[in-house]
Coordinates of C-alpha atoms in Angstrom, one line a residue:
M1107 CA 69.0 4.7 1.6
V1108 CA 68.0 8.0 -0.3
S1109 CA 67.6 10.8 2.8
P1110 CA 64.9 13.8 1.7
S1111 CA 67.5 16.4 1.1
D1112 CA 68.9 14.3 -1.9
I1113 CA 64.8 13.7 -3.7
A1114 CA 65.1 18.3 -2.8
D1115 CA 68.5 18.2 -4.3
S1116 CA 68.1 15.7 -7.0
S1117 CA 64.4 18.1 -8.0
R1118 CA 66.5 21.3 -7.9
T1119 CA 69.3 20.0 -10.6
S1120 CA 66.5 18.0 -13.1
G1121 CA 63.9 20.3 -12.4
T1122 CA 61.3 17.4 -11.6
I1123 CA 58.3 18.3 -9.1
P1124 CA 59.0 16.4 -6.0
L1125 CA 55.8 13.5 -4.9
A1126 CA 54.9 15.3 -2.4
E1127 CA 53.5 18.5 -4.1
P1128 CA 51.1 16.4 -6.6
L1129 CA 49.8 14.4 -3.7
K1130 CA 49.0 17.4 -1.8
A1131 CA 47.7 19.3 -4.6
S1132 CA 45.0 16.1 -5.3
G1133 CA 44.1 16.5 -1.5
H1134 CA 46.2 13.6 -0.5
D1135 CA 48.4 14.2 2.6
P1136 CA 51.7 14.6 2.5
G1137 CA 52.8 12.5 5.5
Q1138 CA 50.8 8.7 4.2
P1139 CA 53.1 7.0 1.9
A1140 CA 51.8 6.5 -1.6
H1141 CA 53.4 4.8 -4.4
P1142 CA 54.1 6.3 -7.7
G1143 CA 52.4 3.6 -9.8
H1144 CA 48.8 4.7 -8.0
L1145 CA 49.0 8.4 -9.4
G1146 CA 47.3 9.0 -12.5
P1147 CA 48.9 10.5 -16.2
D1148 CA 48.1 14.3 -14.5
G1149 CA 49.7 13.5 -11.1
D1150 CA 46.4 13.4 -9.2
L1151 CA 44.9 10.1 -7.3
P1152 CA 42.5 8.3 -9.8
R1153 CA 38.5 7.8 -9.9
I1154 CA 36.9 5.3 -7.8
V1155 CA 34.7 3.2 -9.9
P1156 CA 32.0 1.1 -8.4
R1157 CA 32.0 -1.8 -9.2
R1158 CA 29.8 -3.4 -11.9
H1159 CA 26.9 -5.7 -11.0
A1160 CA 26.9 -8.0 -14.5
A1161 CA 24.6 -10.4 -13.8
R1162 CA 22.2 -7.6 -12.4
R1163 CA 22.2 -5.8 -15.5
L1164 CA 21.4 -9.1 -17.3
V1165 CA 18.5 -9.9 -15.3
A1166 CA 17.3 -6.8 -15.1
A1167 CA 17.4 -6.9 -19.1
A1168 CA 16.1 -10.3 -19.2
A1169 CA 12.9 -8.7 -17.1
L1170 CA 12.3 -6.1 -19.3
L1171 CA 12.2 -8.6 -22.8
V1172 CA 9.7 -10.4 -20.7
F1173 CA 7.7 -7.1 -20.2
A1174 CA 8.2 -5.8 -23.4
L1175 CA 6.6 -9.7 -25.0
V1176 CA 3.8 -9.6 -22.7
A1177 CA 2.6 -6.2 -23.3
H1178 CA 3.0 -6.7 -27.2
S1179 CA 0.8 -9.7 -26.9
V1180 CA -2.0 -7.4 -24.6
I1181 CA -2.0 -4.2 -27.2
R1182 CA -1.4 -6.4 -30.6
N1183 CA -4.2 -9.3 -29.8
R1184 CA -7.3 -8.3 -31.1
A1185 CA -9.3 -10.8 -29.0
F1186 CA -9.0 -7.7 -26.7
Q1187 CA -11.0 -5.7 -28.5
W1188 CA -9.8 -2.2 -27.3
D1189 CA -12.2 0.1 -29.1
V1190 CA -14.8 -2.0 -27.6
V1191 CA -13.1 -1.1 -24.1
G1192 CA -12.9 2.7 -24.9
R1193 CA -16.3 2.9 -26.6
Y1194 CA -18.1 1.2 -23.0
F1195 CA -14.9 3.0 -20.6
T1196 CA -17.4 5.8 -19.3
T1197 CA -21.2 4.4 -20.5
A1198 CA -23.4 5.9 -17.9
A1199 CA -24.2 1.9 -16.7
V1200 CA -20.5 1.5 -16.0
L1201 CA -19.6 4.5 -14.1
D1202 CA -23.2 3.8 -12.1
G1203 CA -21.5 0.9 -11.6
L1204 CA -18.5 2.5 -10.3
L1205 CA -20.1 5.4 -7.9
L1206 CA -21.9 2.4 -6.2
T1207 CA -18.8 0.5 -5.6
L1208 CA -17.0 3.0 -4.2
W1209 CA -19.7 4.6 -2.4
L1210 CA -20.2 0.5 -0.7
T1211 CA -16.4 0.4 -0.1
G1212 CA -16.0 3.1 1.9
V1213 CA -19.3 2.7 4.3
V1214 CA -18.1 -0.3 4.9
M1215 CA -14.8 0.6 6.1
V1216 CA -16.3 3.5 8.5
L1217 CA -18.8 1.2 9.8
G1218 CA -16.2 -2.2 10.1
F1219 CA -14.1 0.3 12.1
L1220 CA -16.7 1.5 13.8
L1221 CA -17.4 -1.9 15.3
G1222 CA -13.8 -3.6 15.4
I1223 CA -12.4 -0.2 17.5
P1224 CA -14.5 -1.2 20.7
L1225 CA -14.0 -4.9 19.7
A1226 CA -10.2 -4.6 19.8
V1227 CA -10.5 -2.7 23.2
M1228 CA -12.5 -5.1 24.1
R1229 CA -10.3 -8.3 23.1
L1230 CA -7.7 -5.9 25.2
S1231 CA -9.8 -5.7 28.6
A1232 CA -9.1 -7.3 31.8
N1233 CA -12.7 -8.2 31.9
P1234 CA -13.2 -12.2 31.0
V1235 CA -16.3 -12.0 29.7
L1236 CA -15.8 -9.1 27.1
R1237 CA -12.8 -10.7 26.4
T1238 CA -14.4 -13.6 25.4
L1239 CA -17.5 -12.4 23.6
S1240 CA -14.8 -10.0 21.0
W1241 CA -12.6 -14.1 20.2
G1242 CA -15.6 -15.4 19.3
Y1243 CA -17.0 -12.9 17.3
V1244 CA -13.7 -12.6 15.8
W1245 CA -13.1 -16.0 15.3
I1246 CA -16.7 -16.9 14.1
F1247 CA -16.7 -14.4 11.1
R1248 CA -13.1 -14.9 9.8
S1249 CA -14.1 -18.6 10.0
T1250 CA -16.4 -18.5 7.4
P1251 CA -16.1 -17.3 4.3
L1252 CA -17.4 -14.3 3.3
L1253 CA -20.0 -15.4 0.2
V1254 CA -21.8 -17.6 2.8
Q1255 CA -21.8 -14.8 4.9
L1256 CA -23.7 -13.1 2.5
L1257 CA -26.3 -15.5 1.4
L1258 CA -26.9 -16.2 4.7
W1259 CA -27.3 -12.6 5.3
F1260 CA -30.2 -12.3 2.3
N1261 CA -32.3 -15.6 3.2
I1262 CA -32.3 -14.0 6.4
G1263 CA -36.3 -14.6 6.0
A1264 CA -35.9 -18.3 5.8
L1265 CA -34.0 -18.7 9.5
Y1266 CA -36.0 -15.9 11.1
P1267 CA -39.5 -15.4 9.8
M1268 CA -40.8 -12.6 11.8
L1269 CA -38.4 -9.9 14.6
T1270 CA -39.9 -9.4 17.2
L1271 CA -39.0 -6.6 19.5
G1272 CA -40.9 -6.8 23.0
I1273 CA -40.1 -8.4 27.1
P1274 CA -38.9 -11.9 26.9
F1275 CA -41.1 -14.4 27.7
G1276 CA -43.9 -11.0 27.9
P1277 CA -45.5 -9.3 25.9
E1278 CA -44.4 -8.0 22.2
F1279 CA -44.4 -4.3 21.1
V1280 CA -43.2 -4.5 17.8
T1281 CA -43.3 -7.2 15.0
V1282 CA -41.8 -7.5 11.7
K1283 CA -41.8 -9.6 8.8
T1284 CA -38.3 -10.4 7.5
V1285 CA -39.2 -11.6 3.8
N1286 CA -38.9 -7.9 2.4
L1287 CA -36.9 -6.3 5.0
L1288 CA -33.4 -6.8 3.8
G1289 CA -32.6 -5.5 -0.1
P1290 CA -29.6 -6.9 -2.1
T1291 CA -27.7 -3.8 -1.3
L1292 CA -28.7 -3.4 2.6
T1293 CA -27.3 -7.1 2.8
A1294 CA -24.4 -6.2 0.9
V1295 CA -23.4 -3.9 3.9
I1296 CA -24.3 -5.7 6.5
G1297 CA -23.5 -8.5 5.9
L1298 CA -19.2 -7.2 4.8
T1299 CA -19.8 -4.6 7.5
L1300 CA -19.6 -7.9 9.9
H1301 CA -17.2 -9.8 8.4
E1302 CA -14.5 -6.3 7.9
A1303 CA -15.5 -5.6 11.6
A1304 CA -13.2 -9.1 12.7
Y1305 CA -10.8 -8.2 10.6
A1306 CA -10.5 -4.5 11.4
A1307 CA -10.4 -5.5 15.2
E1308 CA -7.3 -7.5 14.8
V1309 CA -5.5 -4.6 12.7
V1310 CA -6.3 -2.3 15.3
R1311 CA -5.4 -4.8 18.7
G1312 CA -2.1 -5.5 16.4
G1313 CA -1.3 -1.9 16.4
I1314 CA -2.2 -1.3 20.0
L1315 CA 0.2 -4.1 20.9
S1316 CA 2.7 -2.3 19.3
V1317 CA 2.9 0.5 21.0
D1318 CA 6.0 -0.2 24.2
S1319 CA 3.7 -0.5 27.7
G1320 CA 5.8 2.2 29.0
Q1321 CA 3.9 4.7 27.4
T1322 CA 1.3 3.5 29.1
E1323 CA 3.2 3.3 32.6
A1324 CA 4.0 7.3 31.9
A1325 CA 0.4 8.1 31.8
Q1326 CA -0.8 6.5 34.5
A1327 CA 2.6 8.2 36.1
L1328 CA 1.7 11.3 35.4
G1329 CA -2.3 10.7 36.4
I1330 CA -3.6 10.3 32.6
G1331 CA -6.6 8.6 32.4
R1332 CA -6.9 5.1 30.6
R1333 CA -9.4 6.6 27.9
R1334 CA -7.3 9.6 28.0
S1335 CA -4.6 7.8 27.4
L1336 CA -5.6 4.8 24.9
R1337 CA -7.2 7.9 22.5
R1338 CA -4.4 10.3 22.7
I1339 CA -1.0 8.7 23.3
V1340 CA -1.5 4.8 22.0
I1341 CA -3.8 5.2 19.5
P1342 CA -2.1 8.1 17.7
Q1343 CA 1.7 6.0 17.9
A1344 CA -0.7 2.7 16.8
M1345 CA -1.1 4.3 13.7
R1346 CA 2.7 4.0 12.4
S1347 CA 1.4 -0.1 12.3
I1348 CA -2.7 0.1 11.4
V1349 CA -2.2 2.2 8.4
P1350 CA -0.2 -0.3 5.9
T1351 CA -2.4 -2.8 7.1
A1352 CA -5.8 -0.7 7.0
G1353 CA -4.6 0.2 3.6
N1354 CA -4.5 -3.3 2.6
M1355 CA -7.6 -4.0 3.7
L1356 CA -9.0 -0.9 2.3
I1357 CA -8.1 -2.2 -1.4
G1358 CA -9.1 -5.5 -0.9
T1359 CA -12.2 -4.1 0.1
L1360 CA -12.8 -2.7 -2.9
K1361 CA -12.3 -5.8 -5.0
G1362 CA -14.2 -7.9 -2.4
T1363 CA -17.5 -5.7 -3.3
S1364 CA -17.5 -7.3 -6.5
I1365 CA -18.4 -11.1 -4.8
V1366 CA -21.9 -8.7 -4.3
S1367 CA -23.2 -9.1 -8.0
V1368 CA -23.9 -13.0 -6.4
L1369 CA -27.3 -10.7 -4.8
A1370 CA -27.6 -8.7 -8.2
V1371 CA -26.7 -5.6 -6.4
H1372 CA -25.5 -3.0 -9.5
D1373 CA -21.9 -2.3 -8.2
L1374 CA -19.2 -1.9 -11.2
L1375 CA -18.5 -5.8 -12.2
Y1376 CA -22.9 -6.6 -12.2
S1377 CA -23.3 -3.2 -14.4
V1378 CA -20.7 -4.8 -16.9
Q1379 CA -22.4 -8.1 -17.1
L1380 CA -25.6 -6.6 -17.7
V1381 CA -23.9 -5.6 -20.7
Y1382 CA -21.7 -8.8 -22.3
N1383 CA -25.2 -10.7 -21.4
Q1384 CA -26.8 -8.7 -23.6
T1385 CA -23.8 -8.0 -26.3
Y1386 CA -21.9 -10.7 -26.1
Q1387 CA -18.7 -9.1 -26.2
V1388 CA -17.3 -11.3 -22.9
I1389 CA -13.1 -10.3 -22.6
P1390 CA -13.3 -6.1 -23.4
L1391 CA -16.1 -5.9 -21.2
L1392 CA -14.7 -7.4 -18.5
M1393 CA -11.3 -5.3 -19.2
V1394 CA -13.5 -2.2 -18.8
A1395 CA -14.3 -3.4 -15.4
T1396 CA -10.4 -4.8 -14.9
L1397 CA -9.1 -1.1 -15.9
W1398 CA -11.0 0.2 -13.8
Y1399 CA -10.1 -1.5 -10.2
V1400 CA -6.7 -0.7 -11.4
A1401 CA -7.4 3.1 -11.5
V1402 CA -9.2 3.4 -8.5
T1403 CA -6.2 1.0 -6.4
T1404 CA -3.5 2.9 -8.3
V1405 CA -5.0 6.2 -6.6
L1406 CA -5.9 4.5 -2.9
S1407 CA -2.1 3.3 -3.0
A1408 CA -0.7 6.4 -3.7
G1409 CA -2.7 7.6 -0.8
Q1410 CA -1.3 5.3 1.6
F1411 CA 1.1 6.1 0.9
Y1412 CA 1.3 9.6 2.0
V1413 CA -1.1 8.7 5.5
E1414 CA 1.9 6.6 6.2
R1415 CA 4.2 9.1 5.4
H1416 CA 2.7 11.6 7.4
Y1417 CA 2.6 9.0 10.3
A1418 CA 6.1 8.2 10.4
R1419 CA 7.7 11.6 11.5
G1420 CA 9.7 11.4 14.9
S1421 CA 9.9 7.7 14.3
A1422 CA 12.9 7.9 11.4
R1423 CA 15.9 10.9 11.0
A1424 CA 14.4 11.3 7.3
L1425 CA 10.8 10.6 5.5
P1426 CA 10.7 8.5 2.8
P1427 CA 11.0 10.5 -0.7
T1428 CA 8.3 11.0 -2.0
P1429 CA 7.8 10.2 -6.5
P1430 CA 7.9 13.6 -7.0
E1431 CA 11.2 14.0 -5.3
K1432 CA 12.5 11.0 -6.6
L1433 CA 12.1 11.7 -10.1
R1434 CA 14.1 15.2 -9.1
A1435 CA 16.8 13.1 -8.1
H1436 CA 16.8 11.0 -10.7
L1437 CA 17.0 14.5 -13.4
A1438 CA 19.8 15.4 -10.7
V1439 CA 22.0 12.2 -11.3
L1440 CA 21.1 12.4 -15.1
R1441 CA 22.4 15.9 -15.8
A1442 CA 25.1 14.9 -13.8
R1443 CA 25.9 12.0 -16.3
L1444 CA 25.4 13.8 -18.8
Y1445 CA 27.7 16.5 -17.8
G1446 CA 30.9 13.5 -17.1
A1447 CA 30.5 12.9 -20.6
T1448 CA 30.2 16.1 -22.4
A1449 CA 33.0 17.6 -20.0
P1450 CA 35.8 14.9 -19.3
D1451 CA 38.2 16.7 -17.3
A1452 CA 35.0 17.9 -15.2
R1453 CA 34.0 15.9 -12.0
P1454 CA 30.6 14.3 -11.8
A1455 CA 28.7 15.6 -9.1
V1456 CA 27.3 12.1 -8.5
D1457 CA 30.0 9.9 -8.5
D1458 CA 29.2 6.2 -7.0
V1459 CA 25.2 5.9 -8.7
R1460 CA 24.1 2.4 -9.5

């Protein structure tokens, strides 16, 4: 058996460095055993290399190849007539239709949630009458297609030729003919709002139910009323669950407004249809509408991200990084890799980068 004193004597006579010295210099505990074959050529511990995912890289390369082929086929396809798309992209008719689409989306979302919040509260009420009426409203408007609802409101004059206001089974004070009462735009607002309110009620109800019941019990123990606790305690916490679904509803409403073109409402799609009915350039004009929908949806998605990030405060240890923060992190990783490639003796700042 070789003792530590023998190793020390042999190092003095041969001039070699004991095993503990390189391990100590590399940050390894000299008291822990280490095999000499595990050391690098300079006596340093080897660097840990992350596992290589060959299959993942092959799949990513195949996906990029497919994307490049699709993008090439779209860009180089003359049938899209990109010069025509650029010519009509910012014309007055298209921009007017876009403004009406945005106005219709905003009005419908605001009115839909203003009506949906009371419906959600009624659905959670202990009163069976209010709960049943709210359930019936949601059931009816979620069960019928939106196009059918719009057509029924547009032809309301055939169902009710006269609208009267007065005492039931008594005298009538006001009588209005419904033939010319509702125009196309007003019909679209009413139909979309009533349809949106049914979904908004379920979104708000789901958000309220996601809040722990102990929050309401604690508010009651502190003497806070039901309405105030709902407004100041429950709703702010429920927003974290409401915002993602409400953002999806907003984007869906933006695209769903295109259905009002059947009522001759001059939204974005109907304005485009009027143009290609005269020029017979159907594909490029449809691409104009598509690009505008994509642009507005992208802006709304970015806004939804920041609203979700705002309401995520206090529920997570760290907020999700913003796109500029992600870009700076990727640039830092790239600089670290370039520094490691140019200076092989220096250790990069980020070792385990996938």
